[in-house]
XYZ file of C-alpha atoms in Angstrom:
675
model
C 133.377 71.462 52.421
C 134.245 73.606 55.179
C 133.248 73.405 58.692
C 130.841 76.394 58.780
C 128.472 75.391 55.981
C 128.486 71.746 57.260
C 127.525 73.221 60.696
C 124.750 75.208 58.921
C 123.595 72.089 57.003
C 123.438 69.823 59.907
C 121.604 72.406 61.716
C 118.613 71.965 59.665
C 118.464 68.250 60.505
C 116.914 67.400 63.926
C 116.495 64.431 66.079
C 113.980 65.144 68.625
C 113.023 61.750 70.627
C 114.357 58.361 71.001
C 112.006 55.752 71.915
C 113.063 51.969 72.740
C 110.244 49.375 72.086
C 110.495 46.373 74.183
C 108.450 43.272 74.615
C 108.875 40.173 76.941
C 108.962 37.663 73.866
C 112.216 39.270 72.299
C 114.463 37.124 74.537
C 114.778 33.661 73.031
C 115.793 30.430 74.760
C 117.778 27.345 73.849
C 116.312 24.086 72.862
C 117.188 22.635 76.004
C 115.225 25.254 78.134
C 112.268 24.928 75.704
C 112.278 21.177 76.439
C 112.463 21.849 80.427
C 109.535 24.102 80.215
C 107.443 21.414 78.554
C 108.717 18.739 80.550
C 107.882 20.412 83.859
C 104.446 19.955 82.827
C 104.393 16.899 80.430
C 106.884 14.862 82.728
C 104.761 15.581 86.027
C 102.088 13.014 84.786
C 104.831 10.395 85.815
C 103.781 10.780 89.302
C 100.207 9.895 89.072
C 99.434 8.359 85.667
C 100.411 4.746 86.661
C 98.377 4.765 89.846
C 95.305 5.975 88.064
C 95.856 3.451 85.133
C 96.519 0.577 87.683
C 93.042 1.370 89.390
C 91.268 1.252 85.935
C 92.815 -1.748 84.107
C 94.838 -3.674 86.862
C 98.444 -5.011 86.697
C 98.739 -4.683 82.888
C 98.915 -0.823 83.412
C 102.616 -0.385 82.799
C 102.373 -1.903 79.153
C 99.867 0.719 78.227
C 101.686 3.650 79.698
C 104.709 2.705 77.940
C 102.710 2.427 74.834
C 101.093 5.918 75.305
C 104.859 7.242 75.817
C 105.724 5.721 72.394
C 102.466 7.129 70.949
C 103.755 10.576 72.127
C 106.432 10.436 69.397
C 104.101 10.817 66.505
C 102.110 13.456 68.288
C 105.160 15.476 69.002
C 105.859 15.048 65.195
C 102.347 16.450 64.311
C 102.872 19.452 66.779
C 106.031 20.175 64.979
C 104.296 20.494 61.637
C 101.766 22.862 63.142
C 104.640 25.016 64.765
C 106.212 25.132 61.435
C 102.925 26.884 59.975
C 102.022 29.060 62.972
C 105.013 30.632 65.001
C 102.403 31.646 67.529
C 100.589 28.339 67.716
C 98.193 27.162 70.327
C 94.901 25.313 69.767
C 92.717 28.066 68.638
C 94.630 29.482 65.523
C 95.451 26.247 64.195
C 91.850 24.748 64.652
C 90.228 27.949 63.332
C 92.356 27.763 60.196
C 91.483 23.993 59.772
C 88.229 23.367 60.776
C 86.527 26.734 61.373
C 85.810 29.014 64.275
C 83.090 27.167 65.976
C 85.401 23.812 66.005
C 88.028 26.316 67.533
C 85.674 27.346 70.277
C 85.041 23.639 71.071
C 88.753 22.816 71.008
C 89.603 25.784 73.306
C 86.766 24.661 75.649
C 88.426 21.182 75.831
C 91.931 22.395 76.353
C 90.622 24.904 79.141
C 88.970 21.710 80.621
C 92.582 20.069 80.637
C 94.178 23.034 82.236
C 91.552 23.416 84.882
C 92.197 19.788 85.882
C 95.974 19.912 85.601
C 96.126 22.174 88.728
C 94.057 20.030 91.045
C 95.561 16.644 89.832
C 99.039 17.952 90.070
C 98.648 19.684 93.613
C 96.650 16.736 95.109
C 99.366 14.247 93.686
C 102.029 16.361 95.341
C 100.573 16.109 98.512
C 99.994 12.500 98.460
C 103.895 12.068 97.792
C 104.526 14.255 100.995
C 102.199 12.144 103.005
C 103.796 8.976 101.763
C 107.032 9.998 102.729
C 106.034 11.321 106.162
C 104.448 7.732 106.782
C 107.733 6.108 105.493
C 109.645 8.094 108.126
C 107.052 7.137 110.672
C 107.317 3.433 109.923
C 111.123 3.707 109.887
C 111.009 5.332 113.533
C 108.449 2.337 114.290
C 105.847 4.785 115.299
C 102.493 2.937 114.667
C 100.703 5.772 113.202
C 99.930 6.631 109.601
C 98.689 9.791 107.999
C 95.552 9.715 105.764
C 96.543 11.441 102.470
C 93.410 12.807 101.127
C 92.852 15.582 103.771
C 96.249 16.670 103.657
C 96.354 16.709 99.753
C 93.310 18.752 99.665
C 94.539 21.558 101.794
C 98.240 21.301 100.016
C 96.635 21.687 96.586
C 94.590 24.492 97.834
C 97.557 26.296 99.355
C 99.545 25.696 96.211
C 96.831 27.014 93.916
C 96.219 30.247 96.150
C 100.259 30.748 96.210
C 100.325 30.809 92.399
C 97.190 32.526 92.164
C 98.804 35.410 93.849
C 102.237 35.198 92.041
C 100.178 35.378 88.510
C 97.983 38.389 89.655
C 101.273 40.043 90.512
C 102.539 39.080 86.966
C 105.706 37.127 88.075
C 106.187 34.805 85.031
C 107.579 31.344 85.190
C 111.300 31.170 84.626
C 113.035 28.871 81.924
C 116.034 28.756 84.182
C 113.954 27.502 87.073
C 112.324 24.817 84.924
C 115.899 23.828 83.525
C 117.102 23.224 87.036
C 114.172 21.348 88.017
C 114.538 18.975 85.225
C 118.295 18.522 85.454
C 117.498 17.571 89.314
C 114.929 15.094 88.107
C 117.290 13.430 85.383
C 119.937 12.907 88.178
C 117.234 11.248 90.381
C 115.771 9.256 87.475
C 119.360 7.960 86.587
C 119.852 6.834 90.165
C 116.639 5.152 90.391
C 117.049 3.330 87.024
C 120.485 1.996 87.887
C 119.416 0.970 91.248
C 116.207 -0.741 90.140
C 118.318 -2.635 87.429
C 120.593 -3.872 90.281
C 117.481 -4.928 92.206
C 116.121 -6.809 89.383
C 119.510 -8.760 89.041
C 119.292 -9.533 93.009
C 115.603 -10.259 93.502
C 114.252 -13.718 92.848
C 110.651 -13.063 92.615
C 110.296 -10.737 89.788
C 107.400 -11.341 87.641
C 106.460 -9.754 84.301
C 103.191 -7.963 84.450
C 100.452 -9.369 82.166
C 99.273 -7.807 78.978
C 95.673 -8.402 78.881
C 93.933 -5.578 80.924
C 91.379 -6.316 83.686
C 88.484 -3.840 83.845
C 86.215 -3.261 86.856
C 82.576 -1.783 86.941
C 83.931 1.617 87.018
C 86.482 1.367 84.347
C 83.801 -0.054 81.942
C 81.709 2.734 82.287
C 78.531 2.303 79.885
C 80.364 -0.330 78.025
C 79.260 -2.471 80.984
C 75.748 -2.579 79.467
C 77.079 -3.371 76.024
C 78.122 -7.021 76.341
C 79.385 -7.626 72.590
C 81.960 -4.704 73.072
C 83.755 -6.569 75.927
C 84.453 -9.525 73.584
C 86.175 -7.293 70.973
C 89.876 -7.458 71.473
C 90.822 -4.153 69.735
C 88.027 -2.410 71.833
C 89.868 -3.791 75.129
C 93.233 -2.445 73.926
C 91.513 1.054 73.060
C 89.931 1.113 76.647
C 93.164 0.344 78.198
C 94.908 2.994 76.293
C 92.117 5.484 77.169
C 92.610 4.957 80.639
C 96.389 5.613 80.358
C 96.130 8.743 77.859
C 96.277 11.211 80.640
C 100.031 10.452 80.671
C 100.131 12.813 77.585
C 98.938 15.911 79.244
C 101.288 18.940 79.028
C 102.640 17.968 75.664
C 100.667 20.886 74.096
C 102.838 23.134 75.870
C 105.368 22.585 73.069
C 103.294 24.691 70.753
C 103.154 27.644 73.218
C 106.986 27.756 73.706
C 107.892 27.325 70.217
C 107.650 30.976 69.760
C 110.398 31.651 72.239
C 113.023 29.051 70.804
C 116.204 30.766 69.310
C 117.709 30.711 66.017
C 117.761 28.073 64.164
C 114.329 27.689 65.042
C 113.084 24.348 63.436
C 116.287 22.631 63.999
C 116.207 23.526 67.728
C 112.407 22.409 67.772
C 113.632 19.014 66.550
C 116.258 18.714 69.274
C 113.624 19.859 71.828
C 111.185 17.454 70.856
C 113.662 14.599 71.058
C 114.703 15.527 74.601
C 111.047 15.509 75.435
C 110.486 12.218 74.005
C 113.307 10.370 75.462
C 112.843 11.917 78.849
C 109.081 11.020 78.852
C 109.765 7.389 77.678
C 112.263 6.836 80.173
C 111.006 8.997 83.146
C 107.223 8.191 82.713
C 107.206 4.885 80.632
C 110.529 3.454 82.151
C 109.983 4.300 85.829
C 106.240 3.173 85.720
C 107.484 -0.259 84.266
C 110.159 -0.567 86.674
C 107.893 -0.054 89.630
C 105.379 -2.902 88.528
C 108.368 -5.231 88.103
C 109.788 -4.504 91.601
C 106.700 -3.570 93.809
C 104.429 -6.282 94.804
C 100.923 -5.901 93.020
C 99.121 -5.836 96.391
C 101.147 -2.867 97.681
C 100.574 -1.035 94.482
C 96.920 -1.329 94.876
C 96.900 -0.237 98.454
C 99.986 1.398 100.173
C 101.432 2.941 97.108
C 98.332 3.521 94.987
C 98.645 7.223 94.949
C 102.475 7.594 95.184
C 103.918 4.983 92.967
C 107.455 6.253 92.424
C 107.866 6.622 96.097
C 106.801 2.914 96.471
C 109.417 2.182 93.846
C 112.289 3.594 96.013
C 111.197 1.893 99.097
C 111.106 -1.581 97.349
C 114.591 -1.530 95.854
C 117.224 -3.671 97.408
C 119.512 -1.930 100.056
C 119.575 -0.367 103.554
C 116.440 1.378 104.423
C 118.185 4.768 105.214
C 119.459 5.142 101.778
C 116.154 4.143 100.478
C 114.338 6.850 102.506
C 117.079 9.343 101.262
C 116.078 8.206 97.601
C 112.465 8.676 98.204
C 113.070 12.259 99.805
C 114.730 13.151 96.330
C 111.695 11.651 94.410
C 109.380 13.475 96.612
C 111.561 16.571 96.299
C 111.591 16.250 92.440
C 107.774 15.458 92.517
C 106.713 18.277 94.606
C 108.658 20.948 92.367
C 107.513 19.350 89.233
C 103.823 18.989 90.138
C 103.698 22.379 91.656
C 105.139 23.911 88.647
C 102.497 22.274 86.636
C 99.909 23.953 88.883
C 101.527 27.347 87.996
C 101.735 26.219 84.241
C 98.028 25.310 84.201
C 97.105 28.879 85.340
C 99.333 30.539 82.874
C 98.239 28.291 80.138
C 94.597 28.745 80.780
C 95.225 32.693 80.983
C 97.158 32.598 77.917
C 94.493 30.675 76.025
C 91.689 33.042 77.196
C 93.769 36.020 76.603
C 94.201 34.921 72.960
C 90.434 34.696 72.658
C 90.253 38.071 73.929
C 92.644 39.394 71.501
C 90.526 37.949 68.598
C 87.522 39.965 70.112
C 85.493 36.933 71.170
C 85.781 37.694 74.778
C 84.360 41.066 75.989
C 86.409 43.678 77.819
C 85.380 42.436 81.213
C 87.608 39.370 80.679
C 90.459 41.606 79.491
C 90.176 43.901 82.438
C 93.558 44.883 83.617
C 94.547 45.005 87.398
C 95.014 48.559 88.472
C 98.263 48.036 90.132
C 100.028 44.910 88.508
C 98.484 45.116 84.948
C 97.400 41.620 84.756
C 94.167 40.167 83.340
C 93.035 39.384 86.807
C 89.487 38.459 86.033
C 90.666 35.690 83.991
C 93.293 34.394 86.631
C 90.566 34.704 89.471
C 87.838 32.531 87.475
C 90.533 29.922 86.710
C 91.841 29.629 90.178
C 88.290 29.534 91.723
C 87.349 26.821 89.298
C 90.429 24.856 90.232
C 89.743 25.123 93.809
C 86.005 23.877 93.311
C 87.504 20.894 91.577
C 89.862 20.022 94.500
C 87.049 20.375 96.906
C 84.445 18.417 94.788
C 86.980 15.516 94.257
C 87.824 15.392 97.870
C 91.296 14.438 97.082
C 90.474 11.451 94.783
C 93.053 11.302 92.101
C 91.163 8.488 90.089
C 88.082 10.578 89.960
C 89.930 13.707 88.484
C 92.044 11.345 86.204
C 88.837 9.799 84.782
C 87.609 13.427 83.689
C 91.149 14.615 82.824
C 91.575 12.415 79.880
C 88.578 14.019 78.145
C 90.397 17.372 77.749
C 93.411 15.929 76.645
C 91.885 13.612 74.130
C 89.363 15.943 72.433
C 91.960 18.841 72.295
C 94.219 16.298 70.286
C 91.403 15.447 68.058
C 90.473 18.954 66.917
C 94.061 20.151 66.713
C 95.642 17.126 64.877
C 92.686 16.860 62.643
C 93.139 20.350 61.677
C 96.744 19.819 60.724
C 95.763 16.975 58.328
C 92.992 19.175 56.872
C 95.420 22.081 56.304
C 97.493 19.795 53.961
C 94.496 19.796 51.646
C 93.064 23.316 52.350
C 96.234 25.255 52.398
C 98.592 22.978 50.394
C 100.730 25.993 49.137
C 101.266 27.189 52.458
C 105.046 26.937 53.532
C 105.996 24.300 56.042
C 109.516 23.888 57.211
C 108.813 20.509 58.661
C 106.322 17.780 57.788
C 104.982 14.850 59.622
C 106.764 11.619 58.096
C 105.210 9.278 55.877
C 103.531 11.165 53.052
C 102.277 10.112 49.526
C 102.250 12.289 46.593
C 99.308 12.278 44.425
C 98.444 15.051 41.903
C 99.191 18.521 43.618
C 98.772 17.234 47.179
C 101.067 15.557 49.589
C 98.583 13.075 51.402
C 99.687 12.939 55.120
C 99.333 9.172 55.504
C 101.356 9.239 58.984
C 99.068 12.185 59.972
C 95.936 10.448 58.950
C 96.678 7.407 60.969
C 97.538 9.171 64.096
C 94.150 11.139 63.844
C 92.268 7.924 63.456
C 93.847 6.494 66.655
C 93.168 9.631 68.553
C 89.523 9.808 67.381
C 88.796 6.086 68.185
C 90.473 6.686 71.730
C 88.296 9.612 72.239
C 85.101 7.858 71.339
C 86.108 4.816 73.367
C 86.570 7.115 76.330
C 83.019 8.760 75.945
C 81.543 5.237 76.321
C 83.803 3.887 79.101
C 84.269 7.281 81.296
C 80.818 8.387 82.370
C 82.453 11.124 84.605
C 84.667 12.425 81.954
C 81.743 12.216 79.262
C 79.410 14.060 81.583
C 81.503 16.833 82.997
C 83.676 17.175 79.892
C 80.514 17.790 77.590
C 78.884 19.974 80.135
C 81.988 22.073 80.454
C 82.618 22.336 76.798
C 78.906 23.420 75.958
C 79.259 25.954 78.995
C 82.308 27.674 77.791
C 81.109 27.434 73.845
C 77.951 29.375 75.203
C 80.326 31.961 77.009
C 82.336 32.281 73.815
C 79.353 32.672 71.476
C 77.314 35.200 73.595
C 80.409 37.191 74.388
C 81.120 37.176 70.774
C 77.765 38.584 69.977
C 78.191 41.369 72.748
C 81.702 42.170 71.391
C 80.727 42.039 67.801
C 81.784 45.742 66.758
C 85.266 45.388 68.627
C 85.842 42.006 67.239
C 85.223 43.229 63.654
C 87.736 46.151 64.370
C 90.332 43.691 65.616
C 89.822 41.575 62.651
C 90.184 44.556 60.221
C 93.308 45.925 62.267
C 94.894 42.419 62.988
C 96.717 41.600 65.980
C 98.729 44.282 67.902
C 101.494 43.341 70.160
C 101.687 44.961 73.613
C 104.781 47.164 73.552
C 106.839 48.803 76.355
C 107.846 52.565 75.111
C 110.927 53.476 77.007
C 111.924 56.863 76.160
C 115.943 57.730 76.344
C 117.419 60.968 76.574
C 120.329 60.300 74.206
C 121.232 57.823 71.452
C 124.245 56.629 73.426
C 121.700 55.819 76.397
C 119.233 54.059 74.064
C 121.954 51.873 72.540
C 123.831 51.130 75.783
C 122.343 47.733 76.409
C 123.816 46.510 73.089
C 126.500 44.055 73.957
C 127.319 42.044 70.833
C 130.564 42.481 68.843
C 128.831 43.106 65.471
C 125.896 45.340 64.617
C 123.400 45.690 61.767
C 120.974 48.560 61.340
C 117.717 47.731 59.557
C 115.471 50.792 58.605
C 111.955 49.837 58.346
C 108.811 51.926 57.679
C 106.241 49.904 55.886
C 104.254 47.432 58.195
C 103.045 45.383 54.816
C 106.815 44.925 53.681
C 109.000 43.039 56.081
C 111.254 41.864 53.261
C 114.395 43.608 54.388
C 114.425 42.483 58.033
C 113.271 39.055 56.892
C 116.232 38.604 54.437
C 118.523 39.816 57.111
C 117.221 37.376 59.786
C 117.077 34.497 57.399
C 120.536 34.849 56.505
C 122.013 35.795 59.824
C 124.106 32.915 61.068
C 126.282 34.721 63.520
C 125.093 34.693 67.293
C 127.399 37.517 67.950
C 125.565 40.276 66.003
C 122.932 42.762 67.287
C 120.164 43.602 64.851
C 118.777 47.117 65.575
C 115.492 47.726 63.714
C 114.892 51.631 63.331
C 111.754 53.545 62.322
C 112.242 57.019 61.732
C 109.003 58.942 62.614
C 108.641 62.091 60.689
C 108.130 65.312 62.836
C 105.033 67.031 62.031
C 104.980 70.438 60.400
C 108.629 70.203 59.267
C 109.815 70.856 55.817
C 113.198 70.431 54.099
C 113.321 73.157 51.618
C 110.121 72.742 49.622
C 109.685 69.216 50.350
C 107.472 68.120 53.146
C 108.015 65.234 55.149
C 106.220 61.853 54.612
C 103.277 61.101 56.662
C 104.020 58.672 59.690
C 102.623 55.120 59.764
C 101.031 53.128 62.517
C 104.042 52.228 64.428
C 102.179 49.747 66.556
C 101.284 47.711 63.604
C 104.843 48.207 62.381
C 106.624 47.149 65.406
C 104.033 44.197 65.896
C 105.122 42.823 62.479
C 108.765 43.498 63.301
C 108.324 41.261 66.386
C 106.368 38.545 64.629
C 109.331 38.347 62.126
C 111.823 38.180 64.874
C 109.924 35.336 66.477
C 109.577 33.476 63.140
C 113.285 33.150 62.867
C 114.264 33.194 66.652
C 116.602 35.960 66.518
C 116.649 38.848 68.988
C 116.162 42.358 67.633
C 116.390 45.946 69.173
C 113.419 47.904 68.143
C 113.995 51.734 68.382
C 111.921 54.888 66.972
C 113.268 58.275 66.626
C 111.564 61.365 65.556
C 113.302 63.374 62.892
C 112.757 65.752 60.035
C 115.290 63.834 57.817
C 115.170 60.235 57.316
C 118.639 59.590 55.962
C 120.379 61.667 58.549
C 118.653 60.008 61.243
C 119.514 56.711 60.005
C 123.241 57.739 59.382
C 123.426 59.157 63.059
C 121.874 56.040 64.556
C 124.335 53.787 62.520
C 127.194 55.926 63.670
C 126.205 55.963 67.516
C 125.588 52.233 67.277
C 129.061 51.425 65.601
C 127.142 49.475 63.005
C 128.836 47.701 60.136
C 125.955 47.713 57.735
C 122.697 49.649 56.939
C 119.846 47.574 55.415
C 116.957 49.458 53.943
C 113.793 48.520 51.703
C 112.972 50.424 48.601
C 111.112 53.588 49.164
C 107.703 54.547 47.698
C 108.941 58.112 47.228
C 112.349 57.499 45.753
C 114.085 54.994 43.568
C 116.708 52.715 45.236
C 119.680 54.781 43.487
C 118.007 58.163 44.640
C 117.939 56.520 48.275
C 121.358 55.639 48.281
C 122.449 58.938 46.940
C 120.621 60.586 49.858
C 122.194 58.396 52.309
C 125.698 58.959 51.113
C 125.275 62.785 51.302
C 123.872 62.536 54.868
C 126.692 60.040 55.826
C 129.311 62.479 54.238
C 127.795 65.522 56.254
C 128.095 63.716 59.491
C 131.618 62.232 58.724
C 133.035 65.613 57.804
C 136.340 66.143 59.612
C 135.730 62.823 61.624
C 137.677 59.696 61.553
C 136.608 57.400 58.617
C 134.120 54.747 59.654
C 133.870 51.710 57.076
C 130.311 51.064 56.318
C 128.176 49.041 53.797
C 124.817 50.386 52.771
C 122.255 47.643 51.003
C 118.830 48.336 49.748
C 116.742 45.111 49.292
C 113.620 44.454 47.468
C 112.646 40.776 46.063
C 115.215 39.619 43.729
C 117.243 42.532 43.592
C 119.911 44.620 45.554
C 121.839 47.912 45.558
C 124.816 48.216 47.743
C 127.502 50.730 48.457
C 130.565 50.630 50.405
C 131.644 54.008 52.278
């Protein structure tokens, strides 16, 4: 073929516009960073859970905090099974699939109650630790003045809430790198405290092991104080004690939210992240709480260190006071950043849950209204932060009061979500699960989750016990759940038509459309050595991309996903171009598939009057080693390959040879050709 005919032929083919599709969720993180994000929320409870449990059940509190941290293991396993079924997890889709929409609304109300109290309890606790450190400095300097913690803690918690309200309004997201640095610093501080505490245990002579039997007061018994026979049932006493310690589990549900961001191999990295979370929580929350109970005299725990237990542990170790003050400063610094981070996480988490409800059409457009300057859902953020500030003011800085209510949201969100996971074993037994909660018994066509059922029974018993023993939690929690259930129901009725449209169309990802002047500019961000080009067109057929990502083992490969959008009113000879598809639906499904496997993809859209010419030109510009396509509805696989080879030949005429493999994939079959 001479140059003139080829020039004439190529002139018939046009590439008009290059659009790069981007979304914030296409950057995946390591298992360590995923664990760090969870621990910045889950691990922060170490700073207040022991103190609150001490006020409720007396000196036996470390045994029950430790037991709750061990119980975190089975709960993590349950969450892992849910993650293996729902890449975009969270409480609403899981409970809706298992128990129905009304149960999902109640579960969402419970988890929102949890998030709305996470901010206040974390901010107030951070303030108490700062006040405790200031008082330790004053005592060291022999200044006979002590600050009262409640007033300062209220102001500090409000200031932190306002600060993160502003950050979230502006749309500045929490950084996984920042969370990683916080946890690394906390691990270092924890290691120093543990080693120093063990040395102290060998030096001190007056060490006494805490009693196992809990001691309840009138407040911790709640309505059970009027039911005498319950107080003589041993197992009921254990459940009460565990119920007063269960708030140490708050934040564990963040694992389901962060799962979609975990990199390939997704499930293996999820297992590693869950193991790190469990070990850290067991040592940091359970271990340090137990060491504090062994080393600090009980009277000081109940008075001087009632709201800053870990700071008290530092000041009661053996050694020079100056070094103990330095260690306390490190604990306070770790606590301040973790607890303040938990305030931010609570706002992000609550906003995320409400946004998910809005995406399903349950909440009206008022909730979804976008800030004119920053593009954030500011009505939701405003409502969340105002409610958190009301809680801070209403509590008057009383950690114990908030802690009593806090456990309601933690437990009832567990009840709904974990029960749904068990129900789905029977309701959707054919659904693929890459991980199963251990201890299963096969019966007929069912794999009965014995381990999961036992966990759900324990959680239900704890939740019912808490209803009897925690008056504040029961009244405020039920009132809040009823209030939000009413909002969801009324809003859904008002939004019925839009909800129906959303249901029919399915979820649509919010994408950034970045136009590029040339292919080279559009592909300039690709940095990996190997490149694959996957041509996609059918939103309902993700098989080619699914097959590529499932088999992709090389982290040094860029996966370019191309949609060639037909240019309107163009003809090639007597053949009209195919009609375009809903690219938003197509790229939404591409992103969901990428999240499923934890591989980054590079979505790109090009307008052209000839699909195979466009595919070839993008492959050459990207220096891709492979082109992957699905079977077209218009041509057979061999026809497709022939057209691709012809287009490739036109572009390669007179150019240096570029080795290339083309593959057309459909279920169970493949056609390939090496250029």
